[in-house]
Coordinates of C-alpha atoms and ligand atoms in Angstrom, one line a residue:
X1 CA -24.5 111.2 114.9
X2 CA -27.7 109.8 116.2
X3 CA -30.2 112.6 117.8
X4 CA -32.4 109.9 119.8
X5 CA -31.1 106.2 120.4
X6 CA -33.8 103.9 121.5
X7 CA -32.3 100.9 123.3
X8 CA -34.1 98.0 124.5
X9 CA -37.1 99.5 125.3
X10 CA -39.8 97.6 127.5
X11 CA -43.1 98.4 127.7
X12 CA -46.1 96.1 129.1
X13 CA -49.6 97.3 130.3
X14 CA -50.6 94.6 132.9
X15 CA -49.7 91.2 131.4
X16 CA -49.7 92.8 127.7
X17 CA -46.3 93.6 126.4
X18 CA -46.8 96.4 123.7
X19 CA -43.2 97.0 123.5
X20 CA -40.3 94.0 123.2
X21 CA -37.0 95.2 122.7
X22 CA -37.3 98.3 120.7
X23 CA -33.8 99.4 119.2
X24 CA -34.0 102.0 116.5
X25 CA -31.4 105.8 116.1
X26 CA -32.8 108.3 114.6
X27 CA -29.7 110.9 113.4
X28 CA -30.0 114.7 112.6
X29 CA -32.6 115.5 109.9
X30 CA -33.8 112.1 109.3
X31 CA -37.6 112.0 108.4
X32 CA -38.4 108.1 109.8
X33 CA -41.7 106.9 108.8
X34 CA -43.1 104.4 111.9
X35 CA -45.6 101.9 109.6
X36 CA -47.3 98.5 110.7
X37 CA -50.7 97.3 111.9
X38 CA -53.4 98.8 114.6
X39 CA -51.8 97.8 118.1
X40 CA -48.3 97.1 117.5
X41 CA -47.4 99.8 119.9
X42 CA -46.3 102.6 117.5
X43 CA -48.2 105.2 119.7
X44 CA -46.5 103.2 122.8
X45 CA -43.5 104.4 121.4
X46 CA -44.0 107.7 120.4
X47 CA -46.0 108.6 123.5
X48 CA -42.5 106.7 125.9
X49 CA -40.3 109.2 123.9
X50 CA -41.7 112.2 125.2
X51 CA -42.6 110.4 128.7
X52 CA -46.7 110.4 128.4
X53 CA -45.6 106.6 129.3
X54 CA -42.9 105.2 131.4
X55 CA -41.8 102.3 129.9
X56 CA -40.4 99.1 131.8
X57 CA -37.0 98.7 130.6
X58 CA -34.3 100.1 127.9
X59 CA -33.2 102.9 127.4
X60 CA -34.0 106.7 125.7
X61 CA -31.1 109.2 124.8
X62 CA -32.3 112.4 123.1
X63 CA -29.3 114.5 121.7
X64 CA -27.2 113.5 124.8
X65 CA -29.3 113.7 127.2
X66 CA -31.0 110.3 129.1
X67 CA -34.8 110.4 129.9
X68 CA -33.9 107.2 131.2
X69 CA -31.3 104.6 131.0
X70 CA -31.1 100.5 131.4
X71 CA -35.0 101.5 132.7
X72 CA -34.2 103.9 135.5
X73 CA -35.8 107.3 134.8
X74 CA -33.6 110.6 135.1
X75 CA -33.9 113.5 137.6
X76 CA -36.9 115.3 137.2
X77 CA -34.9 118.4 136.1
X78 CA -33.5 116.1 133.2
X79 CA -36.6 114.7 131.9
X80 CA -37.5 118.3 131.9
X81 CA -34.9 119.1 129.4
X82 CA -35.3 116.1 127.7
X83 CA -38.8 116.9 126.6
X84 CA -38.4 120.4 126.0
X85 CA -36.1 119.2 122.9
X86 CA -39.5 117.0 121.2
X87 CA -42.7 118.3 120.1
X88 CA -45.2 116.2 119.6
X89 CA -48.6 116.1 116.9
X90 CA -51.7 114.1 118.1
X91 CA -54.3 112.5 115.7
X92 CA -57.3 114.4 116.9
X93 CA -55.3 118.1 117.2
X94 CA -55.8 118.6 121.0
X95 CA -55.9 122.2 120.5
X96 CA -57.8 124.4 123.2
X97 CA -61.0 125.1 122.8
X98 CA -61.4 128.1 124.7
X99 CA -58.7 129.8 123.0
X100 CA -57.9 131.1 120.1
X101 CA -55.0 130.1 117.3
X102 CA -52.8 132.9 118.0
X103 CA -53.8 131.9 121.7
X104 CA -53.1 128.3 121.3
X105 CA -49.9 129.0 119.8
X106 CA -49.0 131.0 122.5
X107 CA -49.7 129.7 125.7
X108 CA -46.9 127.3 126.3
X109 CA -44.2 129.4 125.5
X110 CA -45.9 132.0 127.3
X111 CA -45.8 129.8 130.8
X112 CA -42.4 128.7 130.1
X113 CA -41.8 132.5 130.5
X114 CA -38.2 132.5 129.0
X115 CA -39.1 135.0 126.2
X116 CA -40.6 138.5 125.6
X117 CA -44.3 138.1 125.1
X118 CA -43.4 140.6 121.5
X119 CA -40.6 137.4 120.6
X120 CA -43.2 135.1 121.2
X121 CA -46.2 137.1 119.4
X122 CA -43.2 137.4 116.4
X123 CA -43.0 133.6 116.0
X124 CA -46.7 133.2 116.4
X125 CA -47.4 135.6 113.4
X126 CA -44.5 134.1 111.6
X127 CA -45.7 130.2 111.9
X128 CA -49.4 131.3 111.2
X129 CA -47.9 132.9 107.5
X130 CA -46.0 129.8 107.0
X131 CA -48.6 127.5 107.5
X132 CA -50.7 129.9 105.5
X133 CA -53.2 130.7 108.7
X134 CA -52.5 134.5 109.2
X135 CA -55.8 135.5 108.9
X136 CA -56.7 132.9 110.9
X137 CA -55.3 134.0 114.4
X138 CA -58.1 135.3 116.3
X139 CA -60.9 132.5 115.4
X140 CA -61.6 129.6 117.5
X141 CA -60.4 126.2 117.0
X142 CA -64.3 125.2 116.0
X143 CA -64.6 127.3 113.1
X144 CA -62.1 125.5 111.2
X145 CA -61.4 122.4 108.7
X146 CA -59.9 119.2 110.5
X147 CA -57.1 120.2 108.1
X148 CA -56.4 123.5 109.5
X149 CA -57.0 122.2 112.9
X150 CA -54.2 120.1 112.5
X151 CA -52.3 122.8 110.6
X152 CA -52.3 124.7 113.4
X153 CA -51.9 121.8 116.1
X154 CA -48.0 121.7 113.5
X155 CA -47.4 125.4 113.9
X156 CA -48.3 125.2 118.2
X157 CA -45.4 122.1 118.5
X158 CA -43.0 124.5 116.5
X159 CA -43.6 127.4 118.8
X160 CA -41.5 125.8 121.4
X161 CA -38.6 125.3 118.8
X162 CA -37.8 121.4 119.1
X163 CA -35.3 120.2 117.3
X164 CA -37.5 116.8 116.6
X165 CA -41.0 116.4 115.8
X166 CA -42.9 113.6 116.6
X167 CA -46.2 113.0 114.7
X168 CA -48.8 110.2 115.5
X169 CA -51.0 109.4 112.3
X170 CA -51.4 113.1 112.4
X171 CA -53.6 113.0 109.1
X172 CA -55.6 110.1 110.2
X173 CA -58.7 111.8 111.5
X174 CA -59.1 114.2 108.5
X175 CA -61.2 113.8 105.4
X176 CA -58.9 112.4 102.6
X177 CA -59.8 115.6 100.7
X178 CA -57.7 117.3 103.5
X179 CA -54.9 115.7 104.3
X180 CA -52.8 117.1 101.1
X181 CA -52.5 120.4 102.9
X182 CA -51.8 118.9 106.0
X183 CA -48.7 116.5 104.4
X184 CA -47.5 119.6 102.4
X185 CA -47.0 121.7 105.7
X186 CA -44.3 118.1 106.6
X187 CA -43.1 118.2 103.2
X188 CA -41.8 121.3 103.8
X189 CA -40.8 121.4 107.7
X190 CA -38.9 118.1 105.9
X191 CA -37.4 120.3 103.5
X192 CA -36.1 122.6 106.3
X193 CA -34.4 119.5 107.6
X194 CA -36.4 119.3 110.9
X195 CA -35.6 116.1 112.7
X196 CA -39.0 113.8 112.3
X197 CA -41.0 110.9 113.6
X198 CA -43.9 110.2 112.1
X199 CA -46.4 107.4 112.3
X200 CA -48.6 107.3 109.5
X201 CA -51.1 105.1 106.7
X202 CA -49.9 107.6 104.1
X203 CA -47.3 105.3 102.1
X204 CA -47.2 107.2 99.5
X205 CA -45.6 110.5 101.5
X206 CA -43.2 107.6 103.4
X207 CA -42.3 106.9 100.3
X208 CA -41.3 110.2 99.3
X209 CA -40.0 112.0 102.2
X210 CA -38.8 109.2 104.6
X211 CA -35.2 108.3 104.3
X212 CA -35.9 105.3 107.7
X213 CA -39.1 103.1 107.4
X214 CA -39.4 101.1 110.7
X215 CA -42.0 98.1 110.3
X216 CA -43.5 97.4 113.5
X217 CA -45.5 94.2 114.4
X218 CA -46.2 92.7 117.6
X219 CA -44.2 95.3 119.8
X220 CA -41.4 95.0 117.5
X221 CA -39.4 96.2 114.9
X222 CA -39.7 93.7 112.4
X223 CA -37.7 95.5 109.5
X224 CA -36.1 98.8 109.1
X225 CA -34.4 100.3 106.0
X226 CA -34.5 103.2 103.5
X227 CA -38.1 103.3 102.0
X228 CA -37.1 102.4 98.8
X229 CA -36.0 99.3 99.8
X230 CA -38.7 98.9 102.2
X231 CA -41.6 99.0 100.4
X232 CA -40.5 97.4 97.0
X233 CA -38.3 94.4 98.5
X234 CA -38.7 93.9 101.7
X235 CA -37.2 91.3 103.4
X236 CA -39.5 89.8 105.8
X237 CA -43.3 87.7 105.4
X238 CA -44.7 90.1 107.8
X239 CA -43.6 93.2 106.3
X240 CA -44.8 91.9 103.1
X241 CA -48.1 90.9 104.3
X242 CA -48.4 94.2 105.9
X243 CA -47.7 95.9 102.4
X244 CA -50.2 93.8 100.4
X245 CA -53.1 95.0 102.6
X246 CA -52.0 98.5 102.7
X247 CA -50.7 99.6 99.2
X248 CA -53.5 97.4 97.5
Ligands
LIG301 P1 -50.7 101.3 117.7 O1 -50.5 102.8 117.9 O2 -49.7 100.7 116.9 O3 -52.1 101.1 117.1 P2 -50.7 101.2 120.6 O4 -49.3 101.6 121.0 O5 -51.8 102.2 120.7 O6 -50.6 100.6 119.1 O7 -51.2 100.0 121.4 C1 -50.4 98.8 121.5 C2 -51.2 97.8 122.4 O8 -51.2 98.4 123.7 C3 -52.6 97.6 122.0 O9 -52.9 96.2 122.3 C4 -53.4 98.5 123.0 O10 -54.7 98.0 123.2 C5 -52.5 98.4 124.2 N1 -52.6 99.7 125.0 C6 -52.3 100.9 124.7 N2 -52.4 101.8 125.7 C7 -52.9 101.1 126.7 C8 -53.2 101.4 128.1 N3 -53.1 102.7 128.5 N4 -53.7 100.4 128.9 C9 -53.7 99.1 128.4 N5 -53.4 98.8 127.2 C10 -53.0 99.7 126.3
LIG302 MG1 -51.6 104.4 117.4

């Protein structure tokens, strides 16, 4: 069963249009790897599905529940709970700087106010060890790698337990000597089945953990299939131009 069904989706920003007729499921525990050129509205996506923009038209159903339908947003109260269900993983980390990890993992929940503080401080310690940062927790965002940054940034999305991560080129700002530990902390959430969305330039981990490749282009999906058949035969000019700049 599909967990988010994109219909239709309509996005323009004055007289641009960045998003023409997006259609794409996503079901339980698929890892779907978002690939094409700079500008053809991947963020645009992304950022529509957890409402940072409100697009034009179509329509966005997360695990049953409309953020909005044939282009007319839901109640506030809906797009509420709609959200509360996606976490989302920037480029450039967007963590606090005034605070510290185990702070920045725990303010959001903490506002929400719909645990203990000792549940909350529990999953903090517990995401920390995971994403092998424990001894990290009382340091300040600026005295670490862009790799634990973003590390960190993974562990803060988790805190609020989504059931879908959505991740936009979340290794793209890093050093390449750091985006293997980065990629290993998704291998793994990938290995726990969490539900993902990722837009990325790293082929070689679509390759390997996707089981959707969508193509984009132009506001659209030009081509969408398993990455195996993606990325070795894929069926349109674009998507093969794409490939010969990228994979070269
Ligand atoms: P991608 O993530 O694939 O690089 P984006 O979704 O960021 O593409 O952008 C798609 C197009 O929309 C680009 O032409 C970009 O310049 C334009 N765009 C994005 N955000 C805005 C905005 N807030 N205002 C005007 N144009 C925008
Ligand atoms: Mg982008």
């Amino acid at each position: 069963m599909a967990i988010i069904e994109i219909h239709n989706l309509k996005k323009s920003f004055g007289p641009l249009e960045v998003l023409k007729n997006i259609t794409f499921n996503v079901n339980k525990n698929d890892v779907v790897a978002v690939i094409g050129p700079s500008g053809s509205g991947k963020s645009t996506m992304l950022r529509s599905l957890v409402h940072l923009e409100e697009v034009n038209g179509g329509t966005i159903c997360v695990a049953g529940d409309y953020l909005v339908k044939d282009g007319v947003y839901s109640k506030p109260q809906e797009i509420k709970k709609v959200n509360s269900k996606m976490g989302m993983v920037f480029q450039h980390f967007d963590l606090f700087p005034h605070l510290t990890v185990k702070e920045n993992l725990e303010l959001a929940p903490r506002l929400t106010k719909r645990e203990s503080v000792t549940a909350i401080q529990q999953r903090s310690a517990e995401l920390l060890a995971k994403i092998g940062l424990s001894d990290k927790a009382t340091v300040y965002p600026s005295k670490l790698s862009g790799g634990q940054k973003q590390r960190v940034a993974i562990a803060r999305a988790l805190m609020m337990n989504p059931e879908i991560l959505l991740f936009d080129e979340p290794t793209s700002a890093l050093d390449p000597e750091l985006t293997g530990e980065v990629l290993e902390v998704m291998k793994d959430l990938a290995k726990e089945h969490m539900t993902m969305i990722v837009v990325t330039h790293e082929m070689g981990f679509a390759q390997e953990v996707a089981n959707q490749a969508v193509f984009m282009d132009g506001g659209e999906i030009v081509e969408a299939g398993h990455p195996s058949e993606l990325f070795t035969n894929p069926k349109h000019d674009r998507t093969r131009a794409f490939l010969n700049r990228t994979l070269k």
